[in-house]
Coordinates of C-alpha atoms in Angstrom, one line a residue:
M1 CA 0.1 0.2 0.1
V2 CA 1.4 3.5 -0.9
C3 CA 1.1 6.3 1.6
S4 CA -2.1 8.8 0.7
C5 CA -0.3 11.7 2.1
L6 CA -0.7 14.3 0.2
V7 CA 2.5 16.8 -1.3
H8 CA 2.3 19.6 -3.4
F9 CA 5.7 20.2 -6.4
A10 CA 7.7 23.7 -5.1
Y11 CA 5.5 25.6 -8.4
T12 CA 7.3 28.7 -7.8
Y13 CA 6.6 31.5 -8.7
L14 CA 9.4 34.5 -9.7
E15 CA 7.5 37.9 -9.6
S16 CA 6.5 38.3 -13.6
K17 CA 7.5 34.6 -14.6
S18 CA 6.8 30.9 -13.7
C19 CA 8.8 27.8 -14.6
F20 CA 7.4 24.4 -14.8
L21 CA 9.1 20.7 -14.8
Q22 CA 8.4 19.4 -17.6
Y23 CA 10.0 15.8 -17.9
N24 CA 13.1 16.1 -19.8
K25 CA 14.5 18.1 -16.6
R26 CA 14.4 21.5 -17.7
C27 CA 13.0 24.6 -16.2
I28 CA 10.4 26.7 -19.4
Y29 CA 10.2 30.1 -17.9
Y30 CA 7.8 32.7 -20.2
D31 CA 6.6 35.7 -19.8
V32 CA 3.1 36.9 -18.6
R33 CA 3.7 40.5 -19.5
P34 CA 0.8 41.1 -22.7
N35 CA 2.8 41.1 -25.6
C36 CA 6.0 39.2 -24.0
I37 CA 7.7 36.5 -26.0
I38 CA 10.7 36.1 -25.0
T39 CA 12.0 36.6 -22.0
N40 CA 15.7 36.5 -21.5
I41 CA 15.6 35.1 -17.4
D42 CA 19.6 36.4 -16.7
S43 CA 18.4 39.6 -17.2
G44 CA 14.7 40.2 -17.0
T45 CA 13.8 41.5 -20.3
C46 CA 11.6 40.7 -23.1
D47 CA 13.4 39.6 -26.2
V48 CA 9.7 41.0 -28.3
D49 CA 11.2 41.3 -31.4
K50 CA 13.2 38.5 -32.4
Y51 CA 10.7 36.5 -33.5
T52 CA 7.5 37.4 -35.2
L53 CA 3.8 36.0 -34.5
A54 CA 1.6 34.6 -37.0
S55 CA -1.3 35.9 -37.6
T56 CA -2.8 34.7 -40.1
L57 CA -2.9 30.5 -40.6
K58 CA -1.5 30.8 -43.9
D59 CA 1.8 32.8 -42.6
W60 CA 1.6 29.1 -39.8
G61 CA 2.1 25.8 -40.7
F62 CA 2.8 21.9 -39.4
N63 CA 6.1 20.2 -39.9
S64 CA 6.7 21.5 -43.2
Q65 CA 9.4 18.8 -42.8
R66 CA 7.4 15.6 -42.1
N67 CA 5.3 14.2 -39.9
V68 CA 7.4 12.5 -37.7
L69 CA 4.8 10.0 -36.6
L70 CA 3.6 9.2 -40.4
S71 CA 7.3 9.1 -41.0
E72 CA 8.4 7.0 -38.6
F73 CA 6.0 3.8 -37.9
P74 CA 3.6 2.0 -40.3
I75 CA 0.1 2.8 -40.8
D76 CA -2.9 1.1 -41.1
P77 CA -3.4 0.7 -44.6
V78 CA -7.0 0.6 -44.8
K79 CA -8.0 4.9 -45.6
K80 CA -12.0 4.3 -44.8
N81 CA -12.9 4.9 -41.8
Y82 CA -15.2 2.8 -39.8
V83 CA -15.5 0.9 -36.8
R84 CA -12.6 -2.3 -37.0
Q85 CA -10.1 -3.9 -35.3
V86 CA -6.2 -3.1 -36.4
K87 CA -2.6 -5.1 -37.0
N88 CA 0.7 -4.1 -37.3
S89 CA -0.1 -0.6 -37.7
L90 CA -0.4 2.3 -34.2
F91 CA -2.5 4.9 -36.9
S92 CA -4.9 5.0 -38.8
I93 CA -5.5 7.8 -41.5
T94 CA -8.3 9.8 -40.3
Y95 CA -9.8 13.2 -40.9
P96 CA -12.3 15.2 -38.3
V97 CA -15.9 14.8 -39.5
P98 CA -17.3 18.8 -40.1
L99 CA -19.8 20.0 -37.7
R100 CA -22.9 20.1 -40.0
S101 CA -23.9 24.0 -38.1
R102 CA -22.1 27.0 -37.4
T103 CA -19.6 27.0 -35.2
I104 CA -18.5 29.1 -32.6
L105 CA -15.3 30.2 -30.8
A106 CA -16.2 29.6 -27.3
A107 CA -12.8 29.9 -25.6
I108 CA -8.9 29.8 -26.1
S109 CA -5.7 30.5 -23.9
D110 CA -3.1 33.2 -24.8
D111 CA -0.9 31.7 -23.5
V112 CA -0.9 28.6 -25.8
L113 CA -1.5 30.5 -28.7
V114 CA 1.3 32.8 -27.9
N115 CA 3.9 31.2 -26.4
I116 CA 3.4 27.6 -28.4
L117 CA 2.2 27.5 -31.3
D118 CA 3.9 31.4 -31.7
L119 CA 0.2 33.0 -33.0
D120 CA -0.9 35.8 -32.8
P121 CA -4.5 36.3 -30.4
V122 CA -5.8 38.4 -33.8
V123 CA -5.6 34.9 -35.6
V124 CA -8.3 34.3 -34.0
R125 CA -10.9 36.6 -36.0
S126 CA -10.4 35.1 -38.6
R127 CA -13.3 32.0 -40.4
D128 CA -10.0 29.3 -40.8
F129 CA -9.5 29.9 -37.4
T130 CA -12.5 28.7 -35.9
D131 CA -12.7 26.5 -38.9
F132 CA -9.2 24.9 -38.5
V133 CA -10.3 24.4 -34.8
S134 CA -13.4 22.4 -35.2
G135 CA -11.7 20.0 -38.0
S136 CA -14.0 21.8 -40.8
L137 CA -10.2 23.2 -42.0
V138 CA -7.5 20.7 -42.4
L139 CA -4.6 22.8 -43.1
H140 CA -2.2 21.8 -47.2
G141 CA -0.3 18.9 -47.1
A142 CA -1.2 17.7 -43.2
V143 CA -2.5 14.4 -43.0
P144 CA -4.8 13.5 -39.6
L145 CA -4.3 10.1 -37.4
A146 CA -6.7 9.1 -35.0
H147 CA -3.5 6.3 -32.5
R148 CA -4.2 2.7 -31.7
Y149 CA -4.2 1.9 -28.2
G150 CA -5.1 -0.3 -26.0
G151 CA -5.8 -0.3 -21.9
H152 CA -6.3 -1.6 -18.9
Q153 CA -10.1 -0.5 -17.5
F154 CA -10.8 -0.4 -13.8
G155 CA -8.9 -3.4 -13.4
S156 CA -9.2 -5.9 -16.3
W157 CA -7.6 -5.7 -20.2
A158 CA -10.6 -4.1 -22.5
G159 CA -8.2 -4.8 -25.8
Q160 CA -8.5 -2.3 -28.7
L161 CA -9.5 1.2 -27.1
G162 CA -7.8 4.1 -29.5
D163 CA -8.7 7.1 -29.9
G164 CA -11.9 7.5 -30.8
R165 CA -13.0 10.5 -30.9
A166 CA -10.1 12.7 -31.3
V167 CA -7.7 13.2 -34.6
M168 CA -3.6 15.0 -34.1
L169 CA -3.7 17.4 -36.9
G170 CA -0.5 17.3 -37.2
D171 CA 2.6 18.2 -34.9
Y172 CA 4.5 21.8 -34.9
V173 CA 8.2 22.1 -34.0
N174 CA 7.6 26.2 -32.2
R175 CA 10.4 28.6 -32.1
K176 CA 11.9 27.6 -29.0
G177 CA 12.3 24.2 -30.8
E178 CA 10.1 21.7 -29.1
R179 CA 7.8 19.7 -30.9
W180 CA 4.2 19.7 -30.2
E181 CA 0.9 17.2 -31.6
L182 CA -2.2 18.3 -32.3
Q183 CA -4.9 16.6 -31.4
L184 CA -8.8 17.7 -32.3
K185 CA -11.3 15.9 -28.8
G186 CA -14.9 14.8 -30.2
S187 CA -13.6 15.4 -34.1
G188 CA -16.3 12.6 -35.3
L189 CA -15.9 9.0 -35.6
T190 CA -12.6 7.6 -36.6
P191 CA -11.6 3.2 -36.8
Y192 CA -11.7 3.1 -32.9
S193 CA -15.5 4.7 -31.4
R194 CA -16.4 1.8 -30.3
R195 CA -20.5 2.3 -30.8
G196 CA -19.7 5.5 -30.1
D197 CA -20.7 8.3 -32.5
G198 CA -16.6 10.1 -32.0
R199 CA -18.2 13.8 -30.0
A200 CA -18.4 15.5 -27.3
V201 CA -20.7 17.8 -25.5
I202 CA -20.1 21.0 -24.0
R203 CA -19.9 20.1 -20.7
S204 CA -17.1 17.4 -20.8
S205 CA -15.5 20.1 -23.1
V206 CA -15.4 22.8 -20.5
R207 CA -14.0 21.0 -18.7
E208 CA -10.9 19.2 -20.4
F209 CA -10.6 23.2 -21.2
L210 CA -10.5 24.7 -17.9
C211 CA -8.5 21.9 -16.0
S212 CA -5.8 21.4 -18.6
E213 CA -5.0 25.1 -18.5
A214 CA -6.1 25.2 -14.1
L215 CA -3.5 22.1 -13.2
Y216 CA -0.3 23.4 -16.3
Q217 CA -0.9 26.9 -13.5
L218 CA -1.0 25.2 -10.8
G219 CA 3.2 23.6 -12.0
V220 CA 1.3 19.1 -12.1
P221 CA 2.3 17.5 -15.4
T222 CA -0.4 18.1 -18.2
S223 CA -1.1 18.1 -21.8
R224 CA -3.0 22.3 -22.6
A225 CA -5.6 23.3 -24.7
A226 CA -5.7 25.0 -27.0
S227 CA -9.4 27.0 -27.8
L228 CA -12.7 25.0 -26.9
V229 CA -15.4 26.0 -30.6
V230 CA -19.5 24.6 -29.5
S231 CA -22.0 23.8 -32.2
N232 CA -25.7 23.1 -32.9
D233 CA -25.3 19.9 -33.5
P234 CA -27.1 17.2 -31.6
V235 CA -25.3 15.0 -29.1
T236 CA -27.2 12.1 -27.3
R237 CA -25.9 10.9 -24.1
D238 CA -26.9 9.1 -21.3
Q239 CA -24.9 10.9 -19.0
F240 CA -25.3 9.0 -15.3
Y241 CA -26.3 5.6 -17.7
D242 CA -29.9 5.5 -15.8
G243 CA -31.9 5.4 -18.7
H244 CA -32.9 8.1 -19.3
P245 CA -30.5 9.7 -22.3
Q246 CA -31.0 13.8 -23.1
T247 CA -29.9 15.8 -26.6
E248 CA -27.1 17.7 -25.8
R249 CA -24.6 19.9 -28.5
A250 CA -21.4 19.3 -29.8
A251 CA -18.2 20.5 -28.3
V252 CA -14.3 20.0 -30.0
V253 CA -11.2 21.0 -28.3
L254 CA -8.3 21.4 -29.4
R255 CA -5.4 19.7 -27.4
I256 CA -1.2 20.4 -27.2
S257 CA 0.5 17.6 -25.8
Q258 CA 5.0 17.5 -26.6
S259 CA 3.4 12.7 -28.0
W260 CA -0.3 11.2 -26.8
F261 CA 1.5 7.4 -26.6
R262 CA 0.0 6.0 -23.3
F263 CA 1.2 2.6 -21.5
G264 CA -1.5 1.6 -23.4
S265 CA 0.0 2.6 -26.8
L266 CA 2.7 -0.6 -25.2
E267 CA 0.8 -2.7 -23.2
I268 CA -1.9 -3.5 -27.3
L269 CA 1.5 -4.3 -29.2
A270 CA 2.9 -6.5 -26.2
Q271 CA -0.6 -8.6 -25.8
N272 CA -0.7 -8.9 -30.2
G273 CA 3.0 -10.9 -30.0
E274 CA 4.1 -7.4 -32.5
I275 CA 7.4 -7.5 -30.6
D276 CA 8.7 -5.3 -33.9
L277 CA 7.0 -2.8 -33.5
L278 CA 7.0 -2.6 -29.8
R279 CA 10.4 -2.3 -30.0
Q280 CA 10.6 -0.1 -32.7
L281 CA 7.9 2.6 -30.6
T282 CA 9.8 2.0 -27.7
D283 CA 13.2 3.3 -29.4
F284 CA 11.5 6.0 -31.0
I285 CA 10.8 7.6 -27.2
I286 CA 13.5 7.3 -26.2
R287 CA 15.2 8.7 -29.1
R288 CA 12.2 11.7 -28.7
Y289 CA 11.2 11.7 -25.1
F290 CA 14.7 10.6 -23.4
L291 CA 17.7 11.9 -24.0
D292 CA 19.4 10.8 -21.5
I293 CA 19.6 7.9 -22.5
D294 CA 21.6 5.5 -24.5
L295 CA 20.1 4.6 -27.4
H296 CA 22.3 1.6 -28.6
G297 CA 22.9 1.0 -24.6
A298 CA 22.0 -3.0 -23.6
N299 CA 20.0 -1.4 -20.9
R300 CA 17.5 0.7 -22.3
Y301 CA 15.1 -0.3 -21.5
L302 CA 15.3 -0.7 -17.9
E303 CA 16.6 2.6 -17.7
L304 CA 13.4 3.9 -19.3
Y305 CA 11.9 2.0 -16.8
S306 CA 13.2 3.8 -14.5
A307 CA 12.2 6.8 -15.6
I308 CA 9.2 6.7 -15.5
V309 CA 8.9 5.6 -13.0
E310 CA 9.7 7.8 -11.4
Q311 CA 8.5 10.8 -13.3
T312 CA 5.5 9.0 -13.2
A313 CA 5.1 9.2 -9.1
A314 CA 6.0 12.8 -9.2
M315 CA 3.0 14.0 -10.9
I316 CA 0.8 11.7 -8.6
A317 CA 2.2 13.0 -5.6
M318 CA 1.5 16.6 -7.1
W319 CA -2.5 15.6 -7.9
Q320 CA -2.2 15.2 -4.0
S321 CA -1.1 18.0 -3.2
V322 CA -3.6 20.2 -5.0
G323 CA -6.5 18.0 -4.2
F324 CA -6.4 17.2 -7.6
T325 CA -9.1 13.5 -8.6
H326 CA -8.3 12.2 -12.3
G327 CA -11.3 9.9 -11.8
V328 CA -10.4 7.1 -14.7
C329 CA -7.1 5.7 -13.5
N330 CA -6.8 3.8 -16.7
T331 CA -3.2 2.4 -17.9
D332 CA -5.6 4.3 -21.8
N333 CA -5.2 7.5 -19.4
F334 CA -1.8 7.6 -19.0
S335 CA 1.1 9.7 -20.1
I336 CA 4.2 7.3 -21.2
L337 CA 5.8 11.1 -20.3
S338 CA 4.0 11.0 -17.2
L339 CA 1.2 14.0 -18.4
T340 CA -1.8 14.6 -16.3
I341 CA -4.6 13.4 -19.8
D342 CA -7.4 12.6 -20.7
F343 CA -9.7 14.6 -18.4
G344 CA -13.1 13.7 -17.4
P345 CA -14.6 12.7 -14.3
F346 CA -12.0 15.0 -12.3
G347 CA -12.7 16.6 -9.8
F348 CA -10.3 18.7 -6.4
L349 CA -11.3 18.4 -2.7
E350 CA -13.6 20.5 -0.9
E351 CA -13.6 19.4 2.5
Y352 CA -10.4 16.8 2.3
N353 CA -12.8 13.2 2.4
P354 CA -9.2 10.6 1.4
K355 CA -12.4 8.6 -0.1
F356 CA -13.3 10.9 -2.9
V357 CA -14.7 9.8 -5.5
P358 CA -15.4 12.2 -8.4
N359 CA -16.8 9.9 -10.4
T360 CA -20.8 8.5 -10.2
S361 CA -19.4 5.4 -12.5
D362 CA -16.7 4.2 -10.1
D363 CA -18.5 2.4 -7.9
E364 CA -16.5 0.9 -6.4
G365 CA -14.1 4.2 -5.6
R366 CA -11.2 1.9 -7.7
Y367 CA -10.0 5.8 -8.0
S368 CA -11.1 7.5 -5.1
Y369 CA -8.7 11.0 -4.6
E370 CA -6.2 8.5 -1.7
R371 CA -6.1 5.0 -3.5
Q372 CA -4.5 7.2 -7.0
P373 CA -0.8 6.9 -5.6
D374 CA -1.8 2.8 -4.9
V375 CA -3.5 2.6 -8.7
G376 CA 0.2 4.4 -10.3
Y377 CA 1.9 1.5 -8.4
Y378 CA -0.9 -1.0 -10.6
N379 CA -0.5 0.8 -14.1
L380 CA 3.2 0.9 -14.0
D381 CA 3.7 -2.8 -13.1
K382 CA 0.7 -3.2 -16.8
L383 CA 3.5 -1.1 -17.9
R384 CA 6.3 -3.7 -17.1
L385 CA 4.8 -5.7 -18.2
A386 CA 4.3 -5.3 -22.2
L387 CA 7.8 -4.2 -21.3
Q388 CA 9.1 -8.1 -20.6
P389 CA 9.0 -9.2 -24.4
L390 CA 11.9 -6.2 -25.0
L391 CA 14.1 -8.2 -21.5
S392 CA 16.5 -10.9 -20.0
K393 CA 15.4 -12.3 -18.6
S394 CA 18.3 -11.0 -15.3
Q395 CA 17.0 -7.6 -17.2
A396 CA 13.0 -8.9 -16.6
K397 CA 14.0 -9.2 -12.6
L398 CA 15.6 -5.8 -12.3
M399 CA 12.9 -4.0 -14.1
T400 CA 10.5 -6.0 -10.6
V401 CA 13.0 -4.4 -8.2
V402 CA 12.7 -0.5 -10.3
L403 CA 9.4 -1.4 -9.5
K404 CA 9.3 -2.0 -5.6
G405 CA 11.4 1.6 -5.3
Y406 CA 8.0 3.6 -6.2
V407 CA 7.0 2.5 -3.2
D408 CA 9.4 5.3 -1.8
I409 CA 10.3 7.5 -4.5
Y410 CA 6.9 8.9 -3.8
K411 CA 7.1 9.2 -0.8
D412 CA 10.2 10.9 -0.6
K413 CA 8.7 13.1 -3.2
F414 CA 5.8 14.2 -0.8
M415 CA 6.9 15.1 1.3
E416 CA 9.6 17.1 0.4
L417 CA 6.8 18.3 -1.6
F418 CA 3.9 18.8 1.7
R419 CA 6.6 19.9 3.9
R420 CA 6.2 23.2 1.9
K421 CA 3.1 23.6 2.1
I422 CA 3.3 24.2 5.8
G423 CA 6.5 26.6 5.2
L424 CA 9.5 23.3 5.8
S425 CA 12.1 23.5 3.5
K426 CA 14.5 21.2 5.3
E427 CA 13.8 17.4 6.2
A428 CA 13.0 17.0 9.7
E429 CA 11.7 14.1 12.5
E430 CA 8.8 15.3 13.1
D431 CA 7.8 16.4 9.4
E432 CA 6.4 13.2 8.8
Q433 CA 3.6 13.2 12.7
V434 CA 3.1 17.0 12.0
I435 CA 1.8 16.3 8.9
A436 CA -0.1 13.3 9.5
I437 CA -2.4 15.7 12.7
L438 CA -3.0 17.9 10.7
L439 CA -4.6 15.9 7.7
K440 CA -6.6 13.7 10.3
M441 CA -8.1 16.8 11.3
M442 CA -8.7 18.1 7.9
E443 CA -10.7 14.8 7.7
E444 CA -12.5 14.0 10.5
T445 CA -13.4 18.6 10.5
K446 CA -14.5 18.2 7.3
A447 CA -11.8 21.2 6.0
D448 CA -11.6 22.6 3.3
F449 CA -8.3 21.9 2.1
T450 CA -8.0 24.2 -0.7
M451 CA -8.8 26.9 2.2
T452 CA -6.8 24.8 4.8
F453 CA -3.7 25.4 3.7
R454 CA -4.2 28.9 2.0
Q455 CA -4.8 30.3 4.9
L456 CA -2.4 28.8 7.0
S457 CA -0.3 30.7 4.7
E458 CA -2.0 34.1 5.4
I459 CA -2.0 33.7 9.1
S460 CA 0.7 34.9 11.5
V461 CA 1.7 32.1 13.2
S462 CA 1.3 33.5 16.9
D463 CA -2.7 34.3 15.9
I464 CA -3.5 30.5 14.4
G465 CA -4.6 29.2 18.2
E466 CA -7.1 32.3 18.0
M467 CA -9.2 31.5 15.1
L468 CA -12.7 30.3 17.0
V469 CA -12.3 34.5 17.8
L470 CA -12.3 35.9 14.2
P471 CA -15.6 37.1 13.4
G472 CA -17.4 36.2 10.4
D473 CA -16.2 34.2 7.4
Q474 CA -13.0 35.5 8.0
A475 CA -10.7 32.5 8.2
W476 CA -13.7 30.7 7.5
A477 CA -12.2 26.4 7.0
L478 CA -9.3 27.3 9.5
K479 CA -11.9 28.3 12.3
K480 CA -13.2 24.2 11.0
L481 CA -10.5 22.9 11.8
A482 CA -9.6 24.7 15.1
T483 CA -13.4 22.9 16.6
H484 CA -10.7 20.2 16.5
D485 CA -10.0 18.7 20.3
W486 CA -6.3 18.1 18.8
F487 CA -6.0 22.1 17.8
A488 CA -4.6 23.8 20.5
A489 CA -2.2 20.3 20.9
W490 CA -0.7 20.4 16.9
V491 CA -0.2 24.7 16.7
K492 CA 1.8 24.4 19.7
M493 CA 3.8 20.6 18.0
Y494 CA 3.9 23.0 14.5
K495 CA 5.2 26.1 16.6
K496 CA 8.6 24.3 18.3
V497 CA 9.3 22.3 14.4
L498 CA 9.4 25.9 12.7
M499 CA 11.4 26.9 16.1
D500 CA 14.0 24.2 15.6
Q501 CA 14.3 24.6 12.3
N502 CA 14.6 28.3 12.5
V503 CA 11.8 29.2 9.9
T504 CA 11.5 32.8 10.1
E505 CA 7.9 34.5 9.9
T506 CA 8.2 35.9 6.4
N507 CA 10.0 32.8 5.4
R508 CA 7.2 31.0 6.2
Q509 CA 4.2 32.8 4.4
R510 CA 6.2 33.5 1.4
I511 CA 7.1 29.7 1.3
M512 CA 3.7 28.3 2.0
K513 CA 1.8 31.3 -0.6
L514 CA 4.4 30.1 -3.4
T515 CA 3.2 26.6 -2.2
N516 CA -0.3 26.8 -2.1
P517 CA -2.7 28.0 -4.3
R518 CA -6.2 29.7 -2.5
Y519 CA -8.2 28.9 -6.2
V520 CA -8.5 25.9 -8.0
L521 CA -11.1 24.8 -10.3
R522 CA -14.0 23.4 -7.9
N523 CA -16.8 21.5 -9.6
W524 CA -19.5 23.6 -8.6
M525 CA -16.8 26.7 -11.1
A526 CA -16.6 24.1 -13.7
Q527 CA -21.0 24.2 -14.2
R528 CA -21.1 27.7 -13.9
A529 CA -19.3 28.0 -16.9
I530 CA -21.3 24.6 -18.6
T531 CA -24.7 26.2 -17.5
K532 CA -24.2 29.9 -19.6
A533 CA -22.1 28.4 -22.2
E534 CA -25.1 25.3 -23.0
R535 CA -27.0 29.1 -23.2
D536 CA -24.3 31.0 -25.5
D537 CA -22.6 33.3 -22.9
F538 CA -19.0 32.3 -23.0
S539 CA -18.3 34.5 -20.5
E540 CA -18.2 32.6 -17.0
I541 CA -15.4 30.2 -18.9
A542 CA -13.1 33.0 -19.9
K543 CA -13.6 35.0 -16.3
V544 CA -12.3 31.2 -14.5
L545 CA -9.8 30.6 -16.8
R546 CA -8.7 34.3 -15.9
V547 CA -8.9 33.5 -12.0
L548 CA -6.9 29.9 -13.1
E549 CA -4.2 31.6 -14.8
R550 CA -2.5 33.3 -11.6
P551 CA -4.2 30.4 -8.2
F552 CA -1.2 31.8 -6.2
T553 CA -2.2 36.0 -5.9
F554 CA -5.0 37.3 -4.5
Q555 CA -7.5 39.1 -6.7
E556 CA -10.9 41.1 -6.5
E557 CA -12.2 39.3 -9.9
A558 CA -12.3 35.6 -7.8
E559 CA -13.3 37.2 -4.8
A560 CA -16.6 39.0 -5.0
N561 CA -17.8 36.1 -7.4
G562 CA -17.4 33.2 -4.1
F563 CA -14.0 31.6 -5.9
A564 CA -12.6 31.2 -2.7
S565 CA -15.5 31.1 0.0
P566 CA -17.3 28.2 1.4
P567 CA -18.5 26.5 -1.6
P568 CA -22.1 26.8 -2.6
H569 CA -24.9 24.4 -0.8
W570 CA -26.0 22.8 -4.4
A571 CA -22.4 21.7 -5.2
N572 CA -22.7 18.7 -3.1
T573 CA -25.5 18.0 -5.5
L574 CA -23.4 18.0 -8.5
R575 CA -22.5 15.2 -10.4
V576 CA -20.7 14.2 -13.1
S577 CA -19.5 10.7 -15.2
C578 CA -17.5 9.0 -17.3
S579 CA -20.2 10.4 -20.4
S580 CA -18.3 13.0 -22.8

């Protein structure tokens, strides 16, 4: 059993710059000042003139040399788009199916457009852009692909799955030399749609768009979302699988990632005995994304697995740290690069409840908040089995040892990061006890997860013991925590640890405010945006995105909208499912 405490990635905001730890361990900085394209890290200056953003799609395009995936791997020889079993191929050429009704551009991420896709935000004014991000316009020379993969779903092998509602439009190399894969989700039928229609609805698409960007700003490795388009095309969904289908409206998200390969990409090849293709794909992954590994080394697959184990442990630790519960942690939803992908029935904790299950389809609570670290271990074990055909017997034994190391890697990571959530920067013997007691009190008092830590960041440690006498809703989450019988003793213990580590009050608050967000994407916030979007009012999506782009900074707009207040009573009635 993997320890299920909370940890947080030390995501450091440096005034106007922010640092995001990529899977290749490089720190990429971007400037959040308007019109600043590239930031000189040493001088803090904007090198705006060094690059011109594309203002039309005519000035922009995919990798002009070649589509890497199309040229590297065998492609499904069947060109017709119908549901089928595919063998000995990783991709099928699949064009998006245009929506029948007029599409509306509902939301964009300026950060993605400018800092990743090298696009000037004025590009969104053109009809070509809306057509492109909705699937109606395929750029000249592009060959869209749907990916074949499998996966273990809720503990059982599900066979061929694949991109059932998504197509990859192409790969783009930006001015920084980064290669990004652009994918439309909700773009129509593919060979992998199984019994589905290949579409996505507004509610699921709004959630994916907002959560992709929210997690990124929290410092969690994730895919990104560039745009959201809605239409009047009718889509029938039985949202809660209770025999009450309803007609909803179709939507499309343009999402991007440096790779969409997942554990299931390798699993299906191993399961079907396609070992040559398994080796080819694994070598490609090493060559493209794990540059520190010698591609000709005898132990390269072992080294790759070790890196994925470490990075997956870190990703899940980051999830726990911000109270994020993915909802559907199947192996087909676990990125080979340890990015958060495939947002469905996710949820951020409101009250601290380790057994929180956001997905109403998960009757057994397999993917509850507290079980996510254990699910990571399970999924990594399935990846180990998929790689086994490429290993010698001795390497296979070593891979088992590597997997067992996951438990300690995870615990070390969350303890390292969780210390920062309470303002500590050094390891001490009492840390684990202080953290464990705090979490237990939060669980028993049902204290709000996000605001308990944030309010601890914003009040002097000398005043923490006086929570109950504060007027009104001031420090509302801490006041709930303070009703616990252990609270006074815990405060005394906490103060002693701070004193023993010589942590000043200024440094404590600084570390904690940089670590504990004030705003996260609570389900009720997303639902309010969805409700308005279904009436063609997209202002709430823009507002929520605007706030979540600066989750660690106090914002008057967010406060006025209750984003840091006790959740509304109706929030408890919200339900989400796998239906999308």
